[in-house]
Each structure stands twice: as C-alpha cells, then as structure tokens.
CSV table of C-alpha atoms and ligand atoms in Angstrom, one decimal:
chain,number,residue,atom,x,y,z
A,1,UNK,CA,22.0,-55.7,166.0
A,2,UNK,CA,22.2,-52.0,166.8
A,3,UNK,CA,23.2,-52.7,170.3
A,4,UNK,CA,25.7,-55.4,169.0
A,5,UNK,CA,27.3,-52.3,167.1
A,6,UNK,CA,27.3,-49.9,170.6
A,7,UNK,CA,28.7,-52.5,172.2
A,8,UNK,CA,31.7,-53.3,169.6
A,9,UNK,CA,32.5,-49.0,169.4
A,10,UNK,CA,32.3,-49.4,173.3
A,11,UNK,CA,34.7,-51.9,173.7
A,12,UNK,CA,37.0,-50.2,170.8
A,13,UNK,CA,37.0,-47.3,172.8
A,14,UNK,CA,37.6,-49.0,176.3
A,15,UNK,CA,40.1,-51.2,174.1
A,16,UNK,CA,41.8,-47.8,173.1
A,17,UNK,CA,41.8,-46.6,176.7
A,18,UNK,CA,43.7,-49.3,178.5
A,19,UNK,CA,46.3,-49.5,175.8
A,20,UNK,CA,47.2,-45.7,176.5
A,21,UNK,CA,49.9,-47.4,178.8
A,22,UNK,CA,53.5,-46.5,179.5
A,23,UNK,CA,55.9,-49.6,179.7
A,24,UNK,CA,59.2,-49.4,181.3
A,25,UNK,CA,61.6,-51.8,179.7
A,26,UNK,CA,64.6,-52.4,182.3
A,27,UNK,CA,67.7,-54.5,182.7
A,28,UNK,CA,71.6,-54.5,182.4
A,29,UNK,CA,71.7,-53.9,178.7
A,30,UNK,CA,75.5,-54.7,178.5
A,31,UNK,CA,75.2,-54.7,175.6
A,32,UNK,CA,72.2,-54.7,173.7
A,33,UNK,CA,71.5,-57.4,171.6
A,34,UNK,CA,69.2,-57.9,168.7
A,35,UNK,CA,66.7,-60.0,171.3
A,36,UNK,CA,66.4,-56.7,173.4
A,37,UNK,CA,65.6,-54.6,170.0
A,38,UNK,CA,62.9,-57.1,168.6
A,39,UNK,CA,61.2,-57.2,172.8
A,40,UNK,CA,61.4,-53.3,172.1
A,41,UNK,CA,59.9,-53.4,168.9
A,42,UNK,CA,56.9,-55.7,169.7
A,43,UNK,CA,56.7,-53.7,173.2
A,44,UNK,CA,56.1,-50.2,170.9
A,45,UNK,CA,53.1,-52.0,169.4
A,46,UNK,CA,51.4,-52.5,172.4
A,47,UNK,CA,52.2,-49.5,174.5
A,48,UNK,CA,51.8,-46.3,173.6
A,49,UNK,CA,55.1,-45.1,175.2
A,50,UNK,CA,57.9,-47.0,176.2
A,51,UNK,CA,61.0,-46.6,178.7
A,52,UNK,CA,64.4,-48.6,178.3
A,53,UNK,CA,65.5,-47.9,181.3
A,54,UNK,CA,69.4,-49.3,181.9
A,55,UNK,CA,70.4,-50.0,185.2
A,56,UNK,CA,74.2,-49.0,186.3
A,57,UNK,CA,74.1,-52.4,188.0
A,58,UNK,CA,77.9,-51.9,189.4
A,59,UNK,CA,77.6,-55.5,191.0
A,60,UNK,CA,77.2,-57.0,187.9
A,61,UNK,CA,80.7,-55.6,186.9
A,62,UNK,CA,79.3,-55.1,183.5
A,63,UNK,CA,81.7,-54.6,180.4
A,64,UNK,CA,80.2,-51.3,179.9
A,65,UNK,CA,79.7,-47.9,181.1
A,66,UNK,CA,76.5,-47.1,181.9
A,67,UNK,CA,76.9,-43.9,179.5
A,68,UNK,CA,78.1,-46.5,176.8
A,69,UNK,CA,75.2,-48.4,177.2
A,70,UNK,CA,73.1,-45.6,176.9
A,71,UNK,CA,74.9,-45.0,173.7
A,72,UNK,CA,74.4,-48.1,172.2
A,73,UNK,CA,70.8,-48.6,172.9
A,74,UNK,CA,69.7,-45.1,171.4
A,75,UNK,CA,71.4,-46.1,168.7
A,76,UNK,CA,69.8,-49.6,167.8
A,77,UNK,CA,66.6,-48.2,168.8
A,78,UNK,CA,66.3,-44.9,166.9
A,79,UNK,CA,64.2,-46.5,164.1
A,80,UNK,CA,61.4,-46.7,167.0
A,81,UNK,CA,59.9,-43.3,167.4
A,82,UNK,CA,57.8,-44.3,170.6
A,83,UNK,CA,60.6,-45.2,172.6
A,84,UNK,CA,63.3,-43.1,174.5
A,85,UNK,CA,65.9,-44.7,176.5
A,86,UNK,CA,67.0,-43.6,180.4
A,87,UNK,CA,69.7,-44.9,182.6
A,88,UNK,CA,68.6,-45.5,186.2
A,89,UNK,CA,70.7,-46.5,189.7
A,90,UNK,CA,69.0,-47.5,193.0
A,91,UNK,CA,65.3,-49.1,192.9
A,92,UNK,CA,63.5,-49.7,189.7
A,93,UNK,CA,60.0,-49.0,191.2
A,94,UNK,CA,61.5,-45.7,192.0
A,95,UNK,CA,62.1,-44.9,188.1
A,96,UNK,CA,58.2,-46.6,187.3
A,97,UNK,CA,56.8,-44.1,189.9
A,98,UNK,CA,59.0,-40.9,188.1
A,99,UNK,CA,58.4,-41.9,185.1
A,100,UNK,CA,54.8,-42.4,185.6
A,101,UNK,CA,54.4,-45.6,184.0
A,102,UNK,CA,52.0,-48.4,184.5
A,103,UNK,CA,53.8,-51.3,183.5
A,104,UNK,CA,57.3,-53.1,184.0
A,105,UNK,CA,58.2,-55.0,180.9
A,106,UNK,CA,60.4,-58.0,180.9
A,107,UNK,CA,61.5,-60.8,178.3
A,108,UNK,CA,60.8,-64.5,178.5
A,109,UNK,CA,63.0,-66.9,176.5
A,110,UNK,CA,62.8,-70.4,178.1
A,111,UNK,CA,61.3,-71.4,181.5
A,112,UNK,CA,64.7,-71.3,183.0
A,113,UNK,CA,64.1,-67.5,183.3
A,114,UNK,CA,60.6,-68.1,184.6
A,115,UNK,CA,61.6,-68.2,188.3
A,116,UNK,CA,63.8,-65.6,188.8
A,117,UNK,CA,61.2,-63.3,186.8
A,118,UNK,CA,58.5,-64.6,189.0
A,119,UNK,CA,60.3,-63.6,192.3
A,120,UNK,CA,60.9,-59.7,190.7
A,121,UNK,CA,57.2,-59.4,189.6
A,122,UNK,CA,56.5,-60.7,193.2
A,123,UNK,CA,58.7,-58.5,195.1
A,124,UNK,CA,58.1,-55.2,192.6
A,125,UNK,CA,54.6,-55.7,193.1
A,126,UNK,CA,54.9,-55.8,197.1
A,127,UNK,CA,57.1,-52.8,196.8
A,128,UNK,CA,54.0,-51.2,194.4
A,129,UNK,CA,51.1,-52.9,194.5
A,130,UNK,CA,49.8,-50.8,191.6
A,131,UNK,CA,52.5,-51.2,188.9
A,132,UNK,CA,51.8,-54.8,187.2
A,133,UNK,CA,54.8,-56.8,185.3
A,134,UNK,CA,54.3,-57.9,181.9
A,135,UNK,CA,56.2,-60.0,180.0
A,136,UNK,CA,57.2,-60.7,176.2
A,137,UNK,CA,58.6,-63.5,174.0
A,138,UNK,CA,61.1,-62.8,171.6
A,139,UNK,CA,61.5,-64.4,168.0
A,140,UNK,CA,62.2,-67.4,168.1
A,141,UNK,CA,65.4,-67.1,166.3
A,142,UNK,CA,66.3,-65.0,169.8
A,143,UNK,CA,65.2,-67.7,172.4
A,144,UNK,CA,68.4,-68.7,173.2
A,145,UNK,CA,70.2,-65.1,172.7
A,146,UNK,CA,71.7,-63.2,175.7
A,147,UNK,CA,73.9,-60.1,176.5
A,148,UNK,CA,76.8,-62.4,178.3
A,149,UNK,CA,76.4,-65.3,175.7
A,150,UNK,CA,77.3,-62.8,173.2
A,151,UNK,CA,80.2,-61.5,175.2
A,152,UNK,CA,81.6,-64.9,175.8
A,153,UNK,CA,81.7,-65.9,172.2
A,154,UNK,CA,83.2,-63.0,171.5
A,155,UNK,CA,85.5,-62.8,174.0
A,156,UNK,CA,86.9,-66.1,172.1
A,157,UNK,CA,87.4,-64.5,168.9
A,158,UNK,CA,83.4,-65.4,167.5
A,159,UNK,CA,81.4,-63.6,165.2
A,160,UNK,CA,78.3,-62.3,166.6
A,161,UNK,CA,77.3,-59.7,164.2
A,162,UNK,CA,74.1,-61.1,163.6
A,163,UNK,CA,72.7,-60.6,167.1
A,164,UNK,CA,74.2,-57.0,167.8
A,165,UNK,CA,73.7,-53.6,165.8
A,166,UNK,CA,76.7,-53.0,163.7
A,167,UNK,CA,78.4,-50.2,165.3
A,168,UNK,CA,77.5,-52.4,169.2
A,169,UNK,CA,79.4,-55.1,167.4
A,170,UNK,CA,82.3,-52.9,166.6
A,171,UNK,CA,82.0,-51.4,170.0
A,172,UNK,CA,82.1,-54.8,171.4
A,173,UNK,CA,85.1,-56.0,169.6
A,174,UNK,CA,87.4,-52.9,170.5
A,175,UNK,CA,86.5,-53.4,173.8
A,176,UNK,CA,87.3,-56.9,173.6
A,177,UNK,CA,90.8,-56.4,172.5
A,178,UNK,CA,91.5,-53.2,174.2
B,201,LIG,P1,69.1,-58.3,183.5
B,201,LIG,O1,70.6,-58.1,183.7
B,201,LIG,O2,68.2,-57.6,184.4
B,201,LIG,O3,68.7,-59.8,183.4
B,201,LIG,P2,69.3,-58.0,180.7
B,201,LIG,O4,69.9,-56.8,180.1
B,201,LIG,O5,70.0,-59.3,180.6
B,201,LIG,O6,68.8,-57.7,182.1
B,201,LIG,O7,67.8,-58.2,180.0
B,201,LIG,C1,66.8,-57.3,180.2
B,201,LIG,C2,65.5,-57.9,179.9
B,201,LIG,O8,65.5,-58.3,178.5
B,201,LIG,C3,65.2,-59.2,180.7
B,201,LIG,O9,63.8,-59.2,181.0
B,201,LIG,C4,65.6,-60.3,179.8
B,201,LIG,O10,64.8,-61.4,180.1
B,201,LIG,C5,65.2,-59.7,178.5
B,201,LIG,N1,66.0,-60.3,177.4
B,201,LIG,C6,67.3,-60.4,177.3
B,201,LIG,N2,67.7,-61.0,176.1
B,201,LIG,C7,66.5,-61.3,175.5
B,201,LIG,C8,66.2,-62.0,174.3
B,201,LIG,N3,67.1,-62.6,173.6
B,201,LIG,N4,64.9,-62.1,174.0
B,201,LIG,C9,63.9,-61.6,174.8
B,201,LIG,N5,64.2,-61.0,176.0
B,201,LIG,C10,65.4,-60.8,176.3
C-alpha cells in the first residue's frame, strides 16, 4: 500500500516534469480565427509555455502584413497569460532551437490535413531529430474553420463574426473593401 503511494507521488512528480514543456504554435495566421484561439487555449493547458509564432510566408501572398498579424493575434490571445506571440521568416526549426522549445504544435481538423502534417513532422524531425511534433483537435464546432475559408466568405460580402475576434473581424472587413 505504502509503496502504491511512493509510486503515485513519483509518477506525479515525473508527470509534473515532462509537462514543463515549451510548445511553439506556428503557421500563416492570416488572420487568426477563433479555431487558432481555442488550439491555443487547449495548447496553454498542457504546456507550460507556449509560442505563436507567425510566419511572414511572402509566398503565400497573404492578406496581411506580418506586423498586422502580429497585431491581431496578441489581441485575441491576451486573455491567455502563458502565451506570447513572435513573428518568424526563414526555417521554423530555426525559431524552436532560439526559442528553446521542445515541441512544434499543430492543428488537426479532418484527415485531409493529415498528410501534409505528416510530411512537416517528417521533414522537421530530420532537420532536428530532437524537437517532436504534436498535434491538437479543435472543437468541434471548428472542424471545418480555416483562415482562407473565412477570407472567401468574406470577400463575398458574408458574415463571419462568429469565427474571428471582433476587432480581426473589423480589420478583416476594411481590408476587404479597401
Ligand atoms: P499554415 O498556413 O501553416 O497552414 P495556418 O495559419 O493555416 O497555417 O494554421 C496554423 C495551424 O493551425 C495549422 O496547424 C492548422 O492546421 C491549424 N489550424 C488552422 N485552423 C484551425 C482550426 N479551425 N482548428 C484547429 N487547428 C487549426
């Protein structure tokens, strides 16, 4: 019984231990939606720190600056005190290794994002063998939520205030008819 009770304050404190992790949470962000806020969320449960890190991803062409971007995510995430948010051009692994985190966190809303996720995990963990990839479901009211979904439907006059923070959303629509 005794040593039932070592081995339960152990395995707390080894428990404790391995959750002392740093994520880095990357991608486009352009811009962020309410399925990137509720990944965050869950994410600042588990880790003990964690990184958004935006990329400038100029191939992507993306509706926003990358300064905008940073804008809006601090913004929508500021209710989260266990997160900051960085902006990041070139390699990710690069940012993991400066930022001294263990972990690369990425979303998972259907399987049609399960091969291209695969094939990042894969070549991030070739590029860093030490740096594993985890990823996250989102609500289930966010399955089928995405940055450029948003953008399309609003691009076509639609309302999507309920996946955006309200002052993204306001962002988004100025942008839209500017
Ligand atoms: P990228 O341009 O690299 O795909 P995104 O900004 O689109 O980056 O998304 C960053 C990360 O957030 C990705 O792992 C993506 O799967 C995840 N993500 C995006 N939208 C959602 C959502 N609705 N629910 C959960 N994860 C999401």
């Amino acid at each position: 019984m005794i040593g039932s009770i070592e081995f339960g304050e152990r395995a707390v404190r080894k428990a404790s231990k391995r959750m002392s992790t740093k994520a880095i949470y990357p991608g486009t962000f352009d811009p962020i939606t309410r399925g990137h806020i509720d990944l965050a969320e869950r994410a600042s449960q588990l880790f003990t720190e964690v990184v958004v890190a935006i990329a400038a991803s100029p191939t992507k062409q993306p509706l926003f600056l990358l300064d905008e971007r940073l804008e809006m995510a601090k913004l929508s995430l500021k209710h989260i005190d266990n997160i900051s948010v960085i902006g990041f051009d070139g390699l990710l692994i690069d940012s993991v290794r400066a930022e001294h985190a263990q972990v690369v966190l990425r979303g998972l809303r259907a399987v049609s994002d399960f091969e291209y996720e695969f094939q990042l995990a894969a070549m991030n963990r070739r590029l860093d063998s030490v740096i594993e990839t985890m990823f996250l479901t989102p609500s289930e009211h966010y399955t089928f939520l995405s940055a450029s979904m948003v953008k399309e439907i609003a691009s076509h006059g639609g309302d999507v205030s309920q996946f955006l923070h309200p002052e993204v959303n306001e962002r988004l629509i100025q942008r839209l008819q500017g």
